[in-house]
Amino acid sequence: PTQSYPTRRGEICNILNVDQNSVPDLLRTPKKMRFTKPVLSLWLQSGPSELLSRGRGGRSSVSGVVATVFGATGFLGRYVVNQLGMHGTQVITPWRGDGLNTRHLKLMGDLGQIVPMEFSLMEEESIRNAVKYSDVVVNMIGKHFETRNFPFKKAHVEGSEAIARISKECGVEQFVQMSTANASDKSLSPWVKSKYEAEQVVRKYYPDAVIIRPTDVFGHEDRLLNRICSTMFKYGFYPMAGEGNHFLQPVHSEDVAKVISAVIRDPEGFAGATLVLGGPNPVKMREIVDWAIEETRMVAMPIVTPEKLLPFVAKGLGLRLPLVQPEPIWSKDNAYIEISDNIVREESGVLTFKDLEIVPTDIFSDAGEEVLRAFRRGGDRSSLFYVE
C-alpha cells in the first residue's frame, strides 16, 4: 500500500524495518509526494536525484539536483545559473537589495526551476532557508571594493564561514567556493588575501570542497575590458604598470561557468580539487590595451605609469562617490594584481583546463570583440568598422 511521506527519519525506518542509525541523515523531498516501500528503499540506496530526475537532460528536464548559488546576480553568477539551468538543475538564487535584480535569471530554467529567495549575509536564518533543501552550494559572493558595511574580511571571510558552517549543519553534501588565481596570504592585495582566507575557512567545514581559482575573467559586464574601455572613453588614456609588459591570462566567463557545472554533475570526481582556470596563453597588458583601441577606434592612448605609483592612481580613479560613481570599476587591488602577473602557474595538486581537456576561449576572439562593441566610436554600425 502507498504510504504518506513521513516527516522524520525514524518513521521511514519503521516502514522499511531497518535500524535508524544505519541510514543517512539527509532525506529531503516535498511533503506532497507519496512513496511506496520499494521507492523509499531506492531513495536510501541512491539518493533523491535518482528518484526526481526526468527528461532527456535539457533545459526542460529535471536533473533532481538542487543547487544554491550565492552571488547569482553578479557578473559571473548569471553564467553559472544559465549552465545549471541548461542541464535541468533547480537553482535557488539568494538576493539582497532589489528583487528585480533576479528577474533575468528566471529565463534560464524551466517553470519553477529558478527560485529567487531574499537573504542577508548578516542574518543566519535567511542563509539557512536558502540552503536547507540543497544538494550543493556554490559561493560566489564577492566585493571588488570595500564599503562601510562590507569590508573584504566581512564579505569574503566571515560570509564564507557562515555559509559553509550553516550548509554543513543543514546536511549539504557538496560545496564549491569561488576564489581567485594566485590566492595567497603573502599577496600585496588585501582583496586577494581575503580570498585566500575564505578558502581556508571553507576547507575547515568542507575538506572536500572544490575551490575555483580563475584569472581575470572577461565577458559582458566584466571588470577587465569594461574597465579599460570605460577609462579611455572617460579620460582619454589608460594607466599601465611600467611599459605594460606585465602578463595577464584572461579567461572567458562561459568557460568558467561550464567548469562549475561539470563539477556539480560529478561531485565524487572533483571532491577536494582546486581548479586554476586561465586563458590559452599569457598576454601582455599592453597588447590588450592596444587591441581595445584598435577594435573600438577610440581616440585614446596608454600611459606608462611607475609600478609604485599605479596603486595610488588606481585608488584615485576608484573613489566611491555617491551619485557620481557609486560602484567604481577601479580599485587599488587592480594595480597589485596587474603588477604580480596574474597568470596560471605550475602547481602540484591543482587542475587546469588542460587536465579537463577543454580548450579555453582566447580574449582576442569573437567573444572578446563582442564585449568591445558597446564602446565603438561612432556606434556599433558606424562605417569606421566596415570601410578601410
GROMACS .gro file of N, CA and C in nm, residues 169-291:
model
  369
  169GLU      N    1   2.566   2.224   0.868
  169GLU     CA    2   2.462   2.193   0.967
  169GLU      C    3   2.334   2.142   0.899
  170CYS      N    4   2.306   2.192   0.780
  170CYS     CA    5   2.185   2.152   0.708
  170CYS      C    6   2.204   2.025   0.626
  171GLY      N    7   2.325   1.971   0.626
  171GLY     CA    8   2.347   1.845   0.554
  171GLY      C    9   2.377   1.858   0.407
  172VAL      N   10   2.417   1.976   0.363
  172VAL     CA   11   2.453   1.993   0.221
  172VAL      C   12   2.577   1.909   0.191
  173GLU      N   13   2.572   1.832   0.084
  173GLU     CA   14   2.677   1.736   0.056
  173GLU      C   15   2.799   1.794  -0.014
  174GLN      N   16   2.777   1.892  -0.103
  174GLN     CA   17   2.887   1.943  -0.186
  174GLN      C   18   2.895   2.094  -0.174
  175PHE      N   19   3.017   2.146  -0.170
  175PHE     CA   20   3.038   2.290  -0.157
  175PHE      C   21   3.143   2.333  -0.259
  176VAL      N   22   3.110   2.440  -0.333
  176VAL     CA   23   3.201   2.495  -0.434
  176VAL      C   24   3.230   2.640  -0.396
  177GLN      N   25   3.357   2.674  -0.383
  177GLN     CA   26   3.397   2.809  -0.341
  177GLN      C   27   3.470   2.881  -0.453
  178MET      N   28   3.423   2.999  -0.487
  178MET     CA   29   3.489   3.081  -0.588
  178MET      C   30   3.599   3.164  -0.523
  179SER      N   31   3.719   3.153  -0.578
  179SER     CA   32   3.834   3.228  -0.526
  179SER      C   33   3.898   3.305  -0.641
  180THR      N   34   4.028   3.317  -0.640
  180THR     CA   35   4.099   3.386  -0.748
  180THR      C   36   4.234   3.321  -0.770
  181ALA      N   37   4.288   3.332  -0.890
  181ALA     CA   38   4.418   3.275  -0.920
  181ALA      C   39   4.526   3.340  -0.833
  182ASN      N   40   4.625   3.259  -0.797
  182ASN     CA   41   4.739   3.307  -0.718
  182ASN      C   42   4.697   3.359  -0.580
  183ALA      N   43   4.589   3.303  -0.525
  183ALA     CA   44   4.546   3.343  -0.391
  183ALA      C   45   4.654   3.305  -0.290
  184SER      N   46   4.690   3.400  -0.206
  184SER     CA   47   4.798   3.377  -0.110
  184SER      C   48   4.787   3.477   0.003
  185ASP      N   49   4.832   3.437   0.121
  185ASP     CA   50   4.833   3.529   0.233
  185ASP      C   51   4.950   3.626   0.227
  186LYS      N   52   5.037   3.608   0.126
  186LYS     CA   53   5.153   3.697   0.109
  186LYS      C   54   5.133   3.799  -0.003
  187SER      N   55   5.014   3.800  -0.061
  187SER     CA   56   4.986   3.893  -0.170
  187SER      C   57   4.984   4.038  -0.121
  188LEU      N   58   5.019   4.130  -0.210
  188LEU     CA   59   5.012   4.273  -0.177
  188LEU      C   60   4.868   4.322  -0.174
  189SER      N   61   4.779   4.248  -0.237
  189SER     CA   62   4.640   4.291  -0.250
  189SER      C   63   4.556   4.241  -0.132
  190PRO      N   64   4.491   4.330  -0.056
  190PRO     CA   65   4.400   4.286   0.050
  190PRO      C   66   4.286   4.201  -0.004
  191TRP      N   67   4.242   4.229  -0.126
  191TRP     CA   68   4.135   4.152  -0.188
  191TRP      C   69   4.177   4.008  -0.211
  192VAL      N   70   4.297   3.986  -0.263
  192VAL     CA   71   4.348   3.852  -0.287
  192VAL      C   72   4.371   3.778  -0.155
  193LYS      N   73   4.423   3.849  -0.055
  193LYS     CA   74   4.443   3.788   0.076
  193LYS      C   75   4.312   3.737   0.135
  194SER      N   76   4.208   3.818   0.123
  194SER     CA   77   4.078   3.778   0.180
  194SER      C   78   4.021   3.656   0.108
  195LYS      N   79   4.048   3.645  -0.022
  195LYS     CA   80   4.003   3.528  -0.097
  195LYS      C   81   4.075   3.402  -0.047
  196TYR      N   82   4.203   3.415  -0.018
  196TYR     CA   83   4.279   3.301   0.035
  196TYR      C   84   4.226   3.260   0.173
  197GLU      N   85   4.201   3.358   0.258
  197GLU     CA   86   4.149   3.328   0.392
  197GLU      C   87   4.012   3.261   0.383
  198ALA      N   88   3.931   3.302   0.283
  198ALA     CA   89   3.800   3.239   0.265
  198ALA      C   90   3.815   3.091   0.229
  199GLU      N   91   3.914   3.058   0.147
  199GLU     CA   92   3.939   2.917   0.113
  199GLU      C   93   3.966   2.835   0.239
  200GLN      N   94   4.046   2.892   0.329
  200GLN     CA   95   4.085   2.818   0.449
  200GLN      C   96   3.966   2.792   0.541
  201VAL      N   97   3.879   2.890   0.558
  201VAL     CA   98   3.765   2.870   0.648
  201VAL      C   99   3.664   2.773   0.587
  202VAL      N  100   3.651   2.773   0.455
  202VAL     CA  101   3.561   2.678   0.390
  202VAL      C  102   3.613   2.536   0.405
  203ARG      N  103   3.743   2.517   0.386
  203ARG     CA  104   3.801   2.383   0.398
  203ARG      C  105   3.796   2.331   0.542
  204LYS      N  106   3.778   2.419   0.639
  204LYS     CA  107   3.762   2.376   0.777
  204LYS      C  108   3.632   2.297   0.794
  205TYR      N  109   3.528   2.338   0.725
  205TYR     CA  110   3.399   2.270   0.733
  205TYR      C  111   3.382   2.167   0.623
  206TYR      N  112   3.441   2.193   0.507
  206TYR     CA  113   3.432   2.101   0.393
  206TYR      C  114   3.572   2.071   0.342
  207PRO      N  115   3.639   1.971   0.399
  207PRO     CA  116   3.773   1.935   0.348
  207PRO      C  117   3.770   1.895   0.200
  208ASP      N  118   3.653   1.845   0.154
  208ASP     CA  119   3.642   1.803   0.013
  208ASP      C  120   3.578   1.911  -0.073
  209ALA      N  121   3.576   2.036  -0.026
  209ALA     CA  122   3.520   2.145  -0.105
  209ALA      C  123   3.601   2.165  -0.232
  210VAL      N  124   3.536   2.208  -0.338
  210VAL     CA  125   3.603   2.237  -0.465
  210VAL      C  126   3.631   2.387  -0.470
  211ILE      N  127   3.756   2.423  -0.493
  211ILE     CA  128   3.798   2.563  -0.500
  211ILE      C  129   3.821   2.599  -0.647
  212ILE      N  130   3.754   2.704  -0.693
  212ILE     CA  131   3.771   2.753  -0.830
  212ILE      C  132   3.853   2.880  -0.827
  213ARG      N  133   3.967   2.880  -0.898
  213ARG     CA  134   4.057   2.996  -0.899
  213ARG      C  135   4.075   3.047  -1.042
  214PRO      N  136   3.988   3.135  -1.089
  214PRO     CA  137   4.007   3.191  -1.224
  214PRO      C  138   4.104   3.309  -1.223
  215THR      N  139   4.165   3.334  -1.336
  215THR     CA  140   4.243   3.456  -1.353
  215THR      C  141   4.144   3.571  -1.382
  216ASP      N  142   4.189   3.677  -1.448
  216ASP     CA  143   4.097   3.786  -1.485
  216ASP      C  144   3.990   3.731  -1.579
  217VAL      N  145   3.864   3.750  -1.543
  217VAL     CA  146   3.753   3.697  -1.622
  217VAL      C  147   3.702   3.806  -1.716
  218PHE      N  148   3.686   3.772  -1.845
  218PHE     CA  149   3.631   3.870  -1.938
  218PHE      C  150   3.497   3.819  -1.991
  219GLY      N  151   3.414   3.911  -2.032
  219GLY     CA  152   3.280   3.882  -2.081
  219GLY      C  153   3.195   4.007  -2.062
  220HIS      N  154   3.070   3.999  -2.100
  220HIS     CA  155   2.981   4.113  -2.080
  220HIS      C  156   2.974   4.146  -1.931
  221GLU      N  157   2.974   4.272  -1.898
  221GLU     CA  158   2.972   4.325  -1.761
  221GLU      C  159   3.099   4.290  -1.683
  222ASP      N  160   3.211   4.259  -1.751
  222ASP     CA  161   3.332   4.223  -1.677
  222ASP      C  162   3.399   4.345  -1.617
  223ARG      N  163   3.509   4.320  -1.547
  223ARG     CA  164   3.586   4.428  -1.484
  223ARG      C  165   3.727   4.435  -1.543
  224LEU      N  166   3.742   4.386  -1.665
  224LEU     CA  167   3.870   4.396  -1.734
  224LEU      C  168   3.854   4.481  -1.860
  225LEU      N  169   3.787   4.428  -1.961
  225LEU     CA  170   3.768   4.504  -2.085
  225LEU      C  171   3.682   4.627  -2.061
  226ASN      N  172   3.580   4.613  -1.978
  226ASN     CA  173   3.495   4.729  -1.948
  226ASN      C  174   3.572   4.837  -1.872
  227ARG      N  175   3.663   4.796  -1.786
  227ARG     CA  176   3.744   4.893  -1.714
  227ARG      C  177   3.839   4.966  -1.809
  228ILE      N  178   3.901   4.890  -1.898
  228ILE     CA  179   3.994   4.951  -1.994
  228ILE      C  180   3.921   5.052  -2.083
  229CYS      N  181   3.810   5.009  -2.141
  229CYS     CA  182   3.740   5.094  -2.238
  229CYS      C  183   3.669   5.212  -2.172
  230SER      N  184   3.607   5.189  -2.059
  230SER     CA  185   3.537   5.300  -1.992
  230SER      C  186   3.635   5.405  -1.942
  231THR      N  187   3.754   5.363  -1.898
  231THR     CA  188   3.856   5.459  -1.855
  231THR      C  189   3.905   5.542  -1.974
  232MET      N  190   3.932   5.477  -2.087
  232MET     CA  191   3.977   5.551  -2.205
  232MET      C  192   3.868   5.640  -2.260
  233PHE      N  193   3.743   5.594  -2.255
  233PHE     CA  194   3.631   5.675  -2.303
  233PHE      C  195   3.614   5.801  -2.218
  234LYS      N  196   3.635   5.787  -2.087
  234LYS     CA  197   3.610   5.898  -1.996
  234LYS      C  198   3.728   5.994  -1.986
  235TYR      N  199   3.850   5.938  -1.985
  235TYR     CA  200   3.968   6.022  -1.961
  235TYR      C  201   4.060   6.034  -2.082
  236GLY      N  202   4.043   5.947  -2.181
  236GLY     CA  203   4.130   5.954  -2.299
  236GLY      C  204   4.263   5.884  -2.282
  237PHE      N  205   4.282   5.813  -2.172
  237PHE     CA  206   4.407   5.739  -2.150
  237PHE      C  207   4.379   5.619  -2.061
  238TYR      N  208   4.476   5.530  -2.056
  238TYR     CA  209   4.467   5.416  -1.964
  238TYR      C  210   4.603   5.397  -1.897
  239PRO      N  211   4.608   5.402  -1.764
  239PRO     CA  212   4.737   5.387  -1.694
  239PRO      C  213   4.779   5.241  -1.687
  240MET      N  214   4.903   5.213  -1.731
  240MET     CA  215   4.957   5.077  -1.725
  240MET      C  216   5.081   5.075  -1.638
  241ALA      N  217   5.104   4.963  -1.573
  241ALA     CA  218   5.223   4.949  -1.490
  241ALA      C  219   5.346   4.936  -1.578
  242GLY      N  220   5.443   5.024  -1.556
  242GLY     CA  221   5.566   5.020  -1.634
  242GLY      C  222   5.538   5.041  -1.781
  243GLU      N  223   5.593   4.955  -1.865
  243GLU     CA  224   5.573   4.962  -2.010
  243GLU      C  225   5.457   4.875  -2.057
  244GLY      N  226   5.379   4.825  -1.962
  244GLY     CA  227   5.269   4.735  -1.998
  244GLY      C  228   5.316   4.595  -2.028
  245ASN      N  229   5.433   4.557  -1.973
  245ASN     CA  230   5.491   4.426  -2.003
  245ASN      C  231   5.451   4.318  -1.903
  246HIS      N  232   5.367   4.352  -1.807
  246HIS     CA  233   5.318   4.250  -1.714
  246HIS      C  234   5.214   4.163  -1.784
  247PHE      N  235   5.211   4.036  -1.746
  247PHE     CA  236   5.128   3.939  -1.816
  247PHE      C  237   4.995   3.914  -1.744
  248LEU      N  238   4.892   3.899  -1.826
  248LEU     CA  239   4.762   3.852  -1.780
  248LEU      C  240   4.727   3.728  -1.862
  249GLN      N  241   4.631   3.650  -1.812
  249GLN     CA  242   4.586   3.532  -1.885
  249GLN      C  243   4.434   3.524  -1.873
  250PRO      N  244   4.364   3.617  -1.938
  250PRO     CA  245   4.218   3.629  -1.918
  250PRO      C  246   4.143   3.503  -1.959
  251VAL      N  247   4.040   3.470  -1.881
  251VAL     CA  248   3.958   3.351  -1.908
  251VAL      C  249   3.814   3.397  -1.933
  252HIS      N  250   3.747   3.331  -2.027
  252HIS     CA  251   3.611   3.369  -2.063
  252HIS      C  252   3.512   3.322  -1.957
  253SER      N  253   3.412   3.404  -1.929
  253SER     CA  254   3.313   3.373  -1.826
  253SER      C  255   3.237   3.244  -1.856
  254GLU      N  256   3.208   3.219  -1.983
  254GLU     CA  257   3.136   3.096  -2.020
  254GLU      C  258   3.218   2.972  -1.988
  255ASP      N  259   3.350   2.979  -2.008
  255ASP     CA  260   3.436   2.865  -1.979
  255ASP      C  261   3.437   2.833  -1.830
  256VAL      N  262   3.443   2.935  -1.746
  256VAL     CA  263   3.441   2.914  -1.601
  256VAL      C  264   3.307   2.853  -1.559
  257ALA      N  265   3.197   2.905  -1.614
  257ALA     CA  266   3.064   2.854  -1.579
  257ALA      C  267   3.049   2.708  -1.620
  258LYS      N  268   3.102   2.671  -1.735
  258LYS     CA  269   3.092   2.532  -1.780
  258LYS      C  270   3.168   2.438  -1.687
  259VAL      N  271   3.282   2.483  -1.637
  259VAL     CA  272   3.360   2.400  -1.544
  259VAL      C  273   3.283   2.381  -1.413
  260ILE      N  274   3.223   2.488  -1.360
  260ILE     CA  275   3.147   2.476  -1.236
  260ILE      C  276   3.029   2.382  -1.254
  261SER      N  277   2.962   2.391  -1.368
  261SER     CA  278   2.852   2.299  -1.398
  261SER      C  279   2.900   2.155  -1.403
  262ALA      N  280   3.016   2.131  -1.463
  262ALA     CA  281   3.072   1.996  -1.471
  262ALA      C  282   3.109   1.945  -1.332
  263VAL      N  283   3.159   2.032  -1.247
  263VAL     CA  284   3.196   1.994  -1.110
  263VAL      C  285   3.072   1.948  -1.034
  264ILE      N  286   2.962   2.018  -1.050
  264ILE     CA  287   2.839   1.983  -0.978
  264ILE      C  288   2.781   1.851  -1.028
  265ARG      N  289   2.799   1.822  -1.157
  265ARG     CA  290   2.746   1.697  -1.212
  265ARG      C  291   2.832   1.576  -1.176
  266ASP      N  292   2.955   1.601  -1.129
  266ASP     CA  293   3.044   1.490  -1.092
  266ASP      C  294   3.109   1.520  -0.956
  267PRO      N  295   3.030   1.516  -0.848
  267PRO     CA  296   3.083   1.554  -0.716
  267PRO      C  297   3.195   1.464  -0.666
  268GLU      N  298   3.188   1.334  -0.696
  268GLU     CA  299   3.291   1.243  -0.648
  268GLU      C  300   3.423   1.262  -0.723
  269GLY      N  301   3.414   1.287  -0.853
  269GLY     CA  302   3.535   1.302  -0.932
  269GLY      C  303   3.614   1.427  -0.900
  270PHE      N  304   3.546   1.532  -0.853
  270PHE     CA  305   3.614   1.659  -0.825
  270PHE      C  306   3.627   1.687  -0.675
  271ALA      N  307   3.592   1.593  -0.590
  271ALA     CA  308   3.594   1.616  -0.445
  271ALA      C  309   3.733   1.661  -0.399
  272GLY      N  310   3.737   1.776  -0.331
  272GLY     CA  311   3.862   1.827  -0.275
  272GLY      C  312   3.956   1.891  -0.376
  273ALA      N  313   3.912   1.907  -0.501
  273ALA     CA  314   4.000   1.959  -0.607
  273ALA      C  315   4.012   2.111  -0.601
  274THR      N  316   4.125   2.160  -0.648
  274THR     CA  317   4.147   2.303  -0.671
  274THR      C  318   4.171   2.322  -0.820
  275LEU      N  319   4.088   2.405  -0.883
  275LEU     CA  320   4.098   2.426  -1.027
  275LEU      C  321   4.145   2.568  -1.055
  276VAL      N  322   4.255   2.581  -1.125
  276VAL     CA  323   4.308   2.712  -1.165
  276VAL      C  324   4.276   2.729  -1.314
  277LEU      N  325   4.195   2.829  -1.345
  277LEU     CA  326   4.143   2.846  -1.481
  277LEU      C  327   4.195   2.974  -1.543
  278GLY      N  328   4.260   2.962  -1.656
  278GLY     CA  329   4.312   3.078  -1.729
  278GLY      C  330   4.295   3.059  -1.877
  279GLY      N  331   4.319   3.164  -1.952
  279GLY     CA  332   4.307   3.160  -2.098
  279GLY      C  333   4.412   3.072  -2.161
  280PRO      N  334   4.410   3.061  -2.295
  280PRO     CA  335   4.504   2.970  -2.364
  280PRO      C  336   4.650   3.012  -2.350
  281ASN      N  337   4.677   3.144  -2.348
  281ASN     CA  338   4.815   3.191  -2.340
  281ASN      C  339   4.824   3.321  -2.260
  282PRO      N  340   4.935   3.342  -2.189
  282PRO     CA  341   4.955   3.472  -2.125
  282PRO      C  342   4.976   3.581  -2.230
  283VAL      N  343   4.920   3.698  -2.206
  283VAL     CA  344   4.937   3.812  -2.296
  283VAL      C  345   4.976   3.934  -2.214
  284LYS      N  346   5.050   4.024  -2.277
  284LYS     CA  347   5.091   4.145  -2.208
  284LYS      C  348   4.975   4.244  -2.198
  285MET      N  349   4.975   4.321  -2.093
  285MET     CA  350   4.870   4.420  -2.073
  285MET      C  351   4.869   4.519  -2.188
  286ARG      N  352   4.984   4.554  -2.239
  286ARG     CA  353   4.994   4.650  -2.349
  286ARG      C  354   4.922   4.595  -2.474
  287GLU      N  355   4.936   4.466  -2.499
  287GLU     CA  356   4.870   4.406  -2.615
  287GLU      C  357   4.719   4.418  -2.604
  288ILE      N  358   4.666   4.397  -2.485
  288ILE     CA  359   4.521   4.405  -2.466
  288ILE      C  360   4.472   4.547  -2.486
  289VAL      N  361   4.544   4.645  -2.430
  289VAL     CA  362   4.503   4.785  -2.443
  289VAL      C  363   4.510   4.830  -2.588
  290ASP      N  364   4.619   4.797  -2.658
  290ASP     CA  365   4.633   4.835  -2.800
  290ASP      C  366   4.523   4.770  -2.884
  291TRP      N  367   4.491   4.646  -2.855
  291TRP     CA  368   4.384   4.576  -2.928
  291TRP      C  369   4.249   4.642  -2.903
   0.00000   0.00000   0.00000
